[in-house]
XYZ file of C-alpha atoms in Angstrom:
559
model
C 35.637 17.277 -1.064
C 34.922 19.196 -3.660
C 32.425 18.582 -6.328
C 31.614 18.573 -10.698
C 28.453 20.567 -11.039
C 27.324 17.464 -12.826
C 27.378 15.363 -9.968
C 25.769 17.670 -7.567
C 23.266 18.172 -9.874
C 22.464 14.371 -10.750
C 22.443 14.124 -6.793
C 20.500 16.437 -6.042
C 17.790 15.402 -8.463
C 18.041 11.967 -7.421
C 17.031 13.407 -3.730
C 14.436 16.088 -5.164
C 12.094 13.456 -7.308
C 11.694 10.757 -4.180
C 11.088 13.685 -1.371
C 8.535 14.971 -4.192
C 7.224 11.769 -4.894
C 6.925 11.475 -1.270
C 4.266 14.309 -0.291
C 2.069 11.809 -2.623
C 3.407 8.649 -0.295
C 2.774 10.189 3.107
C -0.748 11.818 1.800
C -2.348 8.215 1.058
C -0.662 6.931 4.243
C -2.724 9.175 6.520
C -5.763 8.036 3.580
C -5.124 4.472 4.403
C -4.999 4.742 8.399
C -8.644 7.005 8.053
C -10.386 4.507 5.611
C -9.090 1.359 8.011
C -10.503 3.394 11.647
C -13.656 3.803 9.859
C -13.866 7.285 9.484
C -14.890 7.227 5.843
C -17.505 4.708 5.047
C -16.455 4.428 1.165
C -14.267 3.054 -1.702
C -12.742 6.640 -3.086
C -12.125 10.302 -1.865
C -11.141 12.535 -4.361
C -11.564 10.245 -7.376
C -8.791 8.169 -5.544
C -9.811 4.629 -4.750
C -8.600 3.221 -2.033
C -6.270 0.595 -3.368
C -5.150 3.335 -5.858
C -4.200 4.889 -2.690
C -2.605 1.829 -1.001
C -0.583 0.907 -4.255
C 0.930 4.220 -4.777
C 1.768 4.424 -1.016
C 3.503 1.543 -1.324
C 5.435 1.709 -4.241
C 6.203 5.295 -3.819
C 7.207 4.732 -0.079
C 9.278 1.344 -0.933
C 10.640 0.993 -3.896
C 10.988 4.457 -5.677
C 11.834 6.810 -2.458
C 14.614 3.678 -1.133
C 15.911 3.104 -5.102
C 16.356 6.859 -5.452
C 18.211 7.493 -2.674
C 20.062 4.274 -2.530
C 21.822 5.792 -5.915
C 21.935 9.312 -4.536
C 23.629 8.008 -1.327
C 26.155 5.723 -3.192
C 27.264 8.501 -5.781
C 28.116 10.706 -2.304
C 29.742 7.777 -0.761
C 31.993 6.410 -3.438
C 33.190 9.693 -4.784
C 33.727 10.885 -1.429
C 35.870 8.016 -0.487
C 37.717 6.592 -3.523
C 37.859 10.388 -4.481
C 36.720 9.706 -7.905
C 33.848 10.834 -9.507
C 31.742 8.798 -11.522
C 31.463 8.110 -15.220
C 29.127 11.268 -16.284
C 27.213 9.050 -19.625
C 26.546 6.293 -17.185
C 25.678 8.660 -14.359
C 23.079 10.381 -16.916
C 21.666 7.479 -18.489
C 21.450 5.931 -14.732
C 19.601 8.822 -13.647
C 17.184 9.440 -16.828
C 16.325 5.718 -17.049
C 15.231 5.813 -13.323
C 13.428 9.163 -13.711
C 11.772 7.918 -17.407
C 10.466 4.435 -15.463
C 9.151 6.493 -12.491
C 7.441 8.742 -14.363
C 5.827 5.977 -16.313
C 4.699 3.770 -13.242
C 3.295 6.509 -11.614
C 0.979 7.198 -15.065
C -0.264 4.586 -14.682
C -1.131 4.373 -10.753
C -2.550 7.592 -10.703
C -4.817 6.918 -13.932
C -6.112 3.869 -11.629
C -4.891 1.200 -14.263
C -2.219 -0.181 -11.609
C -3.886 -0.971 -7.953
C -1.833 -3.995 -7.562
C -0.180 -3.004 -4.358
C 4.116 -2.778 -3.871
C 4.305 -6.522 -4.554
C 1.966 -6.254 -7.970
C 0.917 -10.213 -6.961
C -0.794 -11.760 -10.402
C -3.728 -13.096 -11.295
C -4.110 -8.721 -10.358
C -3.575 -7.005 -13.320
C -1.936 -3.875 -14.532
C -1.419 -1.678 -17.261
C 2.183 -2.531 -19.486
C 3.168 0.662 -18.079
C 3.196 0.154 -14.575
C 5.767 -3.060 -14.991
C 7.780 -1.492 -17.661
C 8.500 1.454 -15.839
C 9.201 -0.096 -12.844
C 11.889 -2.599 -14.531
C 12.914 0.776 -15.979
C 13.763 1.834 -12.589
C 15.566 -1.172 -11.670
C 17.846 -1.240 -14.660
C 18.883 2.248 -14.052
C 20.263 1.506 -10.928
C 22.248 -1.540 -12.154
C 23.940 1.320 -14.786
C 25.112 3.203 -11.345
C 26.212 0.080 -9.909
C 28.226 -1.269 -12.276
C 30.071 2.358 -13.376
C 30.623 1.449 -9.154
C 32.847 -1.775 -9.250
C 35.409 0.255 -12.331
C 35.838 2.944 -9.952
C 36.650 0.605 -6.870
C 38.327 -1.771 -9.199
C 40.898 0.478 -10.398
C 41.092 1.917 -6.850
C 42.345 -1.403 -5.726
C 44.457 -1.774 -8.479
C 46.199 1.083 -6.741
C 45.848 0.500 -3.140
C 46.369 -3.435 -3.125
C 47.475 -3.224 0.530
C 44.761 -1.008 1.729
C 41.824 -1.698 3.723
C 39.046 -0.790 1.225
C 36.858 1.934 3.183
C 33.965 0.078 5.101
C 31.227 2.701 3.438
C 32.229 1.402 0.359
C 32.339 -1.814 1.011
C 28.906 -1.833 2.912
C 28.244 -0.170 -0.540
C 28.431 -2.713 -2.833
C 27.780 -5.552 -1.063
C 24.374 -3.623 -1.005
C 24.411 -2.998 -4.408
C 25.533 -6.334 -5.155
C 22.242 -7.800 -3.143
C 19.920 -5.969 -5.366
C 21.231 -6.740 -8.336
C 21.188 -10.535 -7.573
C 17.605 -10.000 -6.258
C 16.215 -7.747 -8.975
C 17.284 -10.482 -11.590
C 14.357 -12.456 -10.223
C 11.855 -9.674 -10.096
C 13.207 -8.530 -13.781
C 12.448 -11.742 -15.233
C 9.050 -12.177 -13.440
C 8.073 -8.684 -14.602
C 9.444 -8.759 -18.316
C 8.658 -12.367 -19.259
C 5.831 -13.629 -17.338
C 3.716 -10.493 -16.292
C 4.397 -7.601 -19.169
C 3.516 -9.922 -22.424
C 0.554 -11.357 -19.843
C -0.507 -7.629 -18.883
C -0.625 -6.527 -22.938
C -3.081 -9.587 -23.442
C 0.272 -11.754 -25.705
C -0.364 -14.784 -23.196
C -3.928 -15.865 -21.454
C -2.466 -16.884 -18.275
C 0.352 -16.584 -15.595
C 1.870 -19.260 -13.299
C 1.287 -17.384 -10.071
C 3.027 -19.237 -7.825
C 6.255 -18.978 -9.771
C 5.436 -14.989 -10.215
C 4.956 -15.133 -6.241
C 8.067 -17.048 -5.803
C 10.360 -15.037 -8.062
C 8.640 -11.646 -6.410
C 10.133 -12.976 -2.917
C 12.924 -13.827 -4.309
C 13.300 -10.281 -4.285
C 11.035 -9.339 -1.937
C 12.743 -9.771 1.466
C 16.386 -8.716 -0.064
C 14.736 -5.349 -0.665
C 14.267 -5.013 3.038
C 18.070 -5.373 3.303
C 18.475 -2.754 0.124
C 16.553 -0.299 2.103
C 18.384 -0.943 5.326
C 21.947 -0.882 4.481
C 22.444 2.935 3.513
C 21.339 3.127 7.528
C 23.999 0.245 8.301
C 26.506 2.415 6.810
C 25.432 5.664 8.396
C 25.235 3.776 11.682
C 28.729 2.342 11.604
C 30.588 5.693 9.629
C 28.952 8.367 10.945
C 27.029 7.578 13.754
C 30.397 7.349 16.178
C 31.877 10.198 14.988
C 28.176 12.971 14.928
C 28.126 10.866 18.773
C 31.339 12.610 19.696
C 33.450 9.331 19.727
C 35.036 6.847 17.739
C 33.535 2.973 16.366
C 34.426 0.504 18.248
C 35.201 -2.182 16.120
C 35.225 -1.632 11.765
C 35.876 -5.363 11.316
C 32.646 -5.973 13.381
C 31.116 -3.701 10.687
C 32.938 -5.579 7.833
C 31.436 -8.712 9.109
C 28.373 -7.298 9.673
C 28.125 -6.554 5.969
C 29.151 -10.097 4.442
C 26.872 -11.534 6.592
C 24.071 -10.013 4.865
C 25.386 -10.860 1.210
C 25.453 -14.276 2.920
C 21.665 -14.836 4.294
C 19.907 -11.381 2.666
C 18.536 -12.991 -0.306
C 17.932 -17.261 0.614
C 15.039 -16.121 3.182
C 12.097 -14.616 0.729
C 10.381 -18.032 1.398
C 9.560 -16.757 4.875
C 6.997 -14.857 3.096
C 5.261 -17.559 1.664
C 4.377 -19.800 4.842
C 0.435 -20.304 3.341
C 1.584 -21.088 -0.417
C 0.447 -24.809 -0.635
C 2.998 -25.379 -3.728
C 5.982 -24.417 -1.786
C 6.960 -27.472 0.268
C 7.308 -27.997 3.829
C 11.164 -28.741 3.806
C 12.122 -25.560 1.629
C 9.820 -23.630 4.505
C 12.079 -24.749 7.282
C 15.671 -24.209 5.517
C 14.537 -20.951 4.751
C 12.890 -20.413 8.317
C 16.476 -21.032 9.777
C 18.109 -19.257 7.746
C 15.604 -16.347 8.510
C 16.837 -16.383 12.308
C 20.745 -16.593 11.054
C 20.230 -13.225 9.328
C 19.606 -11.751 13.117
C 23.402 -12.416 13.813
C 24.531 -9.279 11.577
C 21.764 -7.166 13.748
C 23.375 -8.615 16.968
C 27.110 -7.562 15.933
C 25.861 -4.542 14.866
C 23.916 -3.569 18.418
C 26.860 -4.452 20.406
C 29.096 -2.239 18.690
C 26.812 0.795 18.331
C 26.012 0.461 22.127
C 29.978 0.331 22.495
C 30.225 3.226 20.609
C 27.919 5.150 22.079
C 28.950 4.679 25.845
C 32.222 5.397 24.561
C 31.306 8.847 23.269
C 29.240 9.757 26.105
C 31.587 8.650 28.637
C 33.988 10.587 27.244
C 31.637 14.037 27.707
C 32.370 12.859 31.371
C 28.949 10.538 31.571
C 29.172 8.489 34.941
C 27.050 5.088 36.167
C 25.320 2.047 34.514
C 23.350 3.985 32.453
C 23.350 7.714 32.615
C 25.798 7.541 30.137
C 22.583 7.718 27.659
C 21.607 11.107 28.525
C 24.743 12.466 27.835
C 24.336 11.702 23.884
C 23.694 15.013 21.764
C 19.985 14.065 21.228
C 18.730 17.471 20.563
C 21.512 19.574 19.218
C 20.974 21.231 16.049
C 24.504 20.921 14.613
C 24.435 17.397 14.780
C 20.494 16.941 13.665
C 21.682 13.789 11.715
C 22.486 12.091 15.155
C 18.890 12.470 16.128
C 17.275 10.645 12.464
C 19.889 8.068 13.124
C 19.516 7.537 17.090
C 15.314 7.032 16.791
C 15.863 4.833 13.579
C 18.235 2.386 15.798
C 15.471 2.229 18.627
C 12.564 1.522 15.984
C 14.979 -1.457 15.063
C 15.062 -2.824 18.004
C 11.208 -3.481 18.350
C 11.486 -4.133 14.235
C 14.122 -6.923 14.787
C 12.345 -8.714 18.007
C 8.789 -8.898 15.609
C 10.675 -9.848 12.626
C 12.065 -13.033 14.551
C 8.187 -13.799 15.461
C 7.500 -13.688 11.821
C 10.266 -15.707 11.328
C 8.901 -18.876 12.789
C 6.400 -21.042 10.760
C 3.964 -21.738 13.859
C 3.919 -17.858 14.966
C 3.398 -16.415 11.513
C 0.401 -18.767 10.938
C -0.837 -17.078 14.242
C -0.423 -13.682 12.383
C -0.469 -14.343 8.729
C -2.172 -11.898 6.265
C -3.357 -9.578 9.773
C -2.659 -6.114 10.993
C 0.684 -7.477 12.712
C 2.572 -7.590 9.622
C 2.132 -3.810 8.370
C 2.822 -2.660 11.832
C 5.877 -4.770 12.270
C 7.452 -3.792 8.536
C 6.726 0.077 9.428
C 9.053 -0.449 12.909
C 12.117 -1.130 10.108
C 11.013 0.407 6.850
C 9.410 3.566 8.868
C 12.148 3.119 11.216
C 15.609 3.058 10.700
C 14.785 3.144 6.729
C 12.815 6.341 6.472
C 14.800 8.037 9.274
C 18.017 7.541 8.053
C 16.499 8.504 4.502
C 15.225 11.614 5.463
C 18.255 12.731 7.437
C 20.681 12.240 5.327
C 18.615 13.640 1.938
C 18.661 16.898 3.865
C 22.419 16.838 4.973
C 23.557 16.625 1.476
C 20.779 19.251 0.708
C 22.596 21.337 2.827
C 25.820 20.723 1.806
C 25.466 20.468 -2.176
C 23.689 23.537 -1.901
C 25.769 25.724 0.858
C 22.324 26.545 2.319
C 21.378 26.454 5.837
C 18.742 24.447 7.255
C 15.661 26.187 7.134
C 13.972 25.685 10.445
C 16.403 24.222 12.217
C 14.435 23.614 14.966
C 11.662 21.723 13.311
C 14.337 19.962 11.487
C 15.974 18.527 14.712
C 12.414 17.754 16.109
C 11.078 15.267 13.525
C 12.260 12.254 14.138
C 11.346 12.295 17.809
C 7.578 13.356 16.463
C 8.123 10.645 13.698
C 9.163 8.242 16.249
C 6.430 8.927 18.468
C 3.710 8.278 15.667
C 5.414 5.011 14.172
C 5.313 3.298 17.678
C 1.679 4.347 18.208
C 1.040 3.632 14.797
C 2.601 -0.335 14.693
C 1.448 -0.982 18.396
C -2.116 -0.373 17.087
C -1.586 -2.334 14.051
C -0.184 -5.145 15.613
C -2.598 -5.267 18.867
C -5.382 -5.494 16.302
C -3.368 -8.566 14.393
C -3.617 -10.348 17.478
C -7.344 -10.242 17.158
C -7.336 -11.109 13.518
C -7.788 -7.565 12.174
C -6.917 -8.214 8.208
C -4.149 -5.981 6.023
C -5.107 -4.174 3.116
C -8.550 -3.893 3.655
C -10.848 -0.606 3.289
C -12.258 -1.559 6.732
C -14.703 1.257 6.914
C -16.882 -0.268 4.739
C -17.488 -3.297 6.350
C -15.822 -4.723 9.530
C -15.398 -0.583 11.244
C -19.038 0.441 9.699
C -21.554 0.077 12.078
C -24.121 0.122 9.916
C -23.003 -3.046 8.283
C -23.768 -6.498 9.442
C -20.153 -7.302 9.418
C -19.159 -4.457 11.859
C -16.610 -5.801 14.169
C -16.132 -3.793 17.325
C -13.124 -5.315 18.566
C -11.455 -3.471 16.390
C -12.006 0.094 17.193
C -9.359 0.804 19.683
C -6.623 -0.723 17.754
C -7.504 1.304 14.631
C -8.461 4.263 16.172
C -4.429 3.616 17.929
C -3.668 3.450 14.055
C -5.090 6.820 13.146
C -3.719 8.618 15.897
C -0.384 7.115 15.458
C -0.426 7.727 11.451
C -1.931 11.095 11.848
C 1.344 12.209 14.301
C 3.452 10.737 11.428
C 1.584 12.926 9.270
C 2.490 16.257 11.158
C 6.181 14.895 10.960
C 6.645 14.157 7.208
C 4.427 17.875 6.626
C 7.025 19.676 9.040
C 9.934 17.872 7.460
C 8.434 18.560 3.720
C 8.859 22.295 4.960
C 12.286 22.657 6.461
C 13.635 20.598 3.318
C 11.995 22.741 0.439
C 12.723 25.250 2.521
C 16.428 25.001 2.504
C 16.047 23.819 -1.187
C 15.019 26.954 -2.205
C 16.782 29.398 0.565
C 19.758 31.666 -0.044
C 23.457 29.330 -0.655
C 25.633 30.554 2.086
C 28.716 28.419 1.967
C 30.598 26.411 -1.056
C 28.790 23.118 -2.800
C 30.854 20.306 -1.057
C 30.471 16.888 0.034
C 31.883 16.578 3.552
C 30.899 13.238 5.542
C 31.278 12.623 9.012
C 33.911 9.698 9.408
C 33.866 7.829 12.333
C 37.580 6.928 13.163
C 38.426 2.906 14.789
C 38.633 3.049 18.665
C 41.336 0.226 18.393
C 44.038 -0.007 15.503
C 42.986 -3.356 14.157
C 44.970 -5.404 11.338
C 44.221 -5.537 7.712
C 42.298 -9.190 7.429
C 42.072 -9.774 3.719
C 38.922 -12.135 3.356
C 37.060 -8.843 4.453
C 38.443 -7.023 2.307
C 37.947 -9.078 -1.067
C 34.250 -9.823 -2.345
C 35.540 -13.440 -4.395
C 34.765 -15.669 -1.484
C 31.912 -13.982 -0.688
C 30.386 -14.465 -3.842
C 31.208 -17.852 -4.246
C 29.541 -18.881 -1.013
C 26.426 -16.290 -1.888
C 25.731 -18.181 -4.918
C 26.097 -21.539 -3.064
C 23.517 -20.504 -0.282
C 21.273 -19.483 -3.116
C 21.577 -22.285 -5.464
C 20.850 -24.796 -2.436
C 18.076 -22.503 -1.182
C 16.189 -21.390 -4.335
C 16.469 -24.481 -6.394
C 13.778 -27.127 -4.771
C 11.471 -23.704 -3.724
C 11.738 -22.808 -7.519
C 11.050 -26.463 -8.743
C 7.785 -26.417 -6.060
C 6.578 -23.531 -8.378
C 6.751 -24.884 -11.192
C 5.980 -28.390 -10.538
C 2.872 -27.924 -8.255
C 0.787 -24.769 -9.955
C -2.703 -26.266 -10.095
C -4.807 -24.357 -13.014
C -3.085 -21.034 -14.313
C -4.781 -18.044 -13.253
C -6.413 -15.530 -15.562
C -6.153 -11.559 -14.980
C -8.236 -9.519 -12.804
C -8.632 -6.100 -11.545
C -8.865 -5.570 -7.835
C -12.129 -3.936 -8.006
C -14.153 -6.749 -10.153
C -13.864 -10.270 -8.754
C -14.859 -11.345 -12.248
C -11.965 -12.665 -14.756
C -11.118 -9.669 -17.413
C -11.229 -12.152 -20.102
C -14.638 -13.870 -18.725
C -15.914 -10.307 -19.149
C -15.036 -10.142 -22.942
């Protein structure tokens, strides 16, 4: 379809900050895999401390890069399918909020006032910037949303009888997750942690803050990972050469997860001695029920895949793999989406182990965790991320892919370094190797007392993994600018791949209608969140005064 200059251009923006942002993310990720093999044997390089470096690698990587896109992706997808553009003062004030917040969060990471990691955990302390900008963020991305449900309401209005298109659908249910999440992380930031941060209250109740942060926590894995869902059941099929097997499987798929995506953050918080041991197994459970949605989903991509490849005449148990377009240029997006889905695979099977309370205490706060959350967020997340920004490069442009080649190699490179990458991480987890630690200046230094020389293979299995990951992003950072700044060839459009339905199935209206849904959602929630909330607040122990990651002195002892 075609499309306003206005929305191109808000799209295209809201592709260009993130992938700039990005160069930053992907720099102080091959940092943070040098500092933990030991190769540097100090706090800073560049004036750049190291959790400077970890903090805007996080946040950059997973929360502003996902949130960005997330918005980008959802313009494309509901004005491609309800064929209806969105409102252009919500659109703008969407976009500028986002792009003001960014901005100011960013200030404040790189001026070294905000290294309190992607989950910002009190009693560490930032500057008022850091959370304001971030909420910032959030709240422009509601504005999107909600400018969203008119356009699909009014849709339906017209179209009572018709199946609402499952990319829309997987659409806001997404949408619908992180704005029931982000609620939580909203109120943690702007009433506990912002008056706290500009010195209005002495203290903060961290285990409410921690509570309230998981809350949101987990559901943001789900935020980053259902743009991919929908690729995977819309487009996937169709870029395969064959048709989805099953769209109600999809449909399913997606109320599952605004079922069981947000009643789980708990899982997180297996050590917190205020949260008690009967909200830890409800959510635990309910942890493993959120694998169903996964299942569904595998056994109709795989469906969908043999399909397409047995159609291109593939014969046997298993050749039928081979015959997929792996490595053809026209279809590039196949490839970001095909190495995303096998990353999940070994990012589902270690999320289950995490999953259960008597295996995460085996791994808890260790190597294991980072390696296992870059198998999904590095996976299937970043993959699908990265393909697609580039396919509506290309298309909102009319530019060709520059390096096309290069382009259609990266996510086998990328895939390559994320496996090395996590199986080091996790092999050293198993032997107690700690996250977020600057391990070349103690444990991977031999010249300290603490040096620890277990871990030299697994972190050296780290660096070699992060530093192929490197090489990926830089060759990807080149065919994308590349083609951002090449000659337009071809008409601004938006032009999806749609994946038709290999069997004509029936209209079933509870998955078509989000009231149920809801209804149940906030049930699950209620049930789930009220006793682990009440824990918080009933068993805090002594409030915790502010303190900056680098001093392990109270700020206000200091004064």
């Amino acid at each position: 379809m075609q499309v306003s200059r206005f929305l191109r251009n808000t799209i295209l923006v809201e592709l260009f900050v993130p992938i700039l942002l990005l160069t930053v993310g992907i720099y102080h990720g091959l940092m943070q895999v040098i500092y933990r093999a030991g190769v540097i044997h100090q706090s800073s390089v560049a004036k750049l401390d190291y959790y400077q470096g970890l903090t805007l690698h996080g946040v950059i990587n997973a929360v502003v890069l996902t949130t960005f896109f997330a918005v980008a992706f959802g313009h494309a997808t509901i004005a491609f399918y309800l064929k209806k553009e969105p409102n252009k003062r919500a659109t703008a004030l969407s976009m500028w909020l986002m792009v003001i917040g960014t901005l100011l969060a960013a200030a404040a990471m790189l001026a070294g006032k905000a290294s309190v990691l992607y989950t910002f955990y009190p009693p560490l302390k930032a500057h008022p910037a850091f959370y304001i900008g971030t909420a910032m963020l959030i709240i422009g991305s509601w504005v999107a949303f909600f400018d969203w449900i008119t356009i699909y309401l009014n849709w339906k209005k017209e179209n009572r009888e018709t199946n609402t298109p499952l990319a829309v659908i997987g659409t806001l249910v997404n949408f619908t997750i992180w704005f029931v999440c982000t609620t939580a992380v909203a109120y943690e930031v702007l009433v506990l942690l912002v008056p706290w941060s500009l010195g209005l209250t002495p203290t903060v109740n961290v285990p409410l803050a921690r509570t309230l942060f998981w809350f949101f926590g987990h559901a943001l894995v789900y935020f980053w990972l259902l743009p991919s869902y929908i690729m995977f059941y819309t487009m996937l099929p169709k870029l395969a050469g064959g048709k989805l097997y099953s769209a109600t499987a999809g449909r399913i798929a997606f109320f599952l997860f605004l079922l069981l995506s947000i009643p789980i953050g708990v899982h997180h918080q297996f050590g917190d001695p205020s949260i008690g041991r009967g909200v830890k197994l409800s959510q635990s459970l309910l942890t493993f029920g959120v694998a169903l949605p996964s299942f569904i989903t595998a056994f109709t991509l795989a469906a969908s895949l043999e399909y397409a490849a047995r159609k291109r005449g593939a014969k046997g148990l298993y050749s039928w793999i081979w015959k997929l377009p792996f490595f053809r240029k026209d279809v590039f997006l196949f490839g970001y989406l095909i190495n995303g889905l096998i990353l999940f695979i070994f990012g589902g099977l270690t999320g289950l182990v995490l999953a259960s309370y008597s295996l995460n205490n085996v791994v808890h706060n260790t190597a294991f965790i980072p390696g296992h959350f870059h198998m999904t967020v590095a996976g299937p997340v970043f993959l699908a991320i990265l393909g697609m920004s580039i396919f509506l490069l290309q298309q909102l442009t009319g530019k060709k892919i520059f390096l096309p080649t290069i382009n259609t190699i990266v996510p086998y490179l990328w895939t390559v370094g994320v496996i090395i990458f996590s199986t080091g991480l996790m092999w050293g987890g198993l032997m107690g190797e700690p996250r977020r630690t600057n391990l070349g200046l103690t444990y991977l230094n031999p010249a300290s007392d603490q040096y620890h020389p277990y871990w030299v293979i697994s972190s050296m299995l780290g660096l070699a993994g992060g530093g192929i990951m490197f090489v990926a992003g830089f060759l990807y950072f080149i065919s994308f600018f590349g083609t951002l700044f090449g000659k337009r060839v071809a008409e601004p459009t938006i032009d999806l791949p749609v994946s038709e339905s290999l069997h004509e199935e029936k209209r079933i209206p509870i998955f078509d209608t989000f009231k149920p849904w809801l209804a149940i959602m906030a049930l699950i929630i209620f049930l789930s969140y009220l006793p682990a909330i009440s824990d918080a607040l009933n068993n805090t122990g002594k409030k915790a005064p502010p303190y900056l990651p680098t001093d392990p002195t109270p700020v206000f002892q200091k004064k």
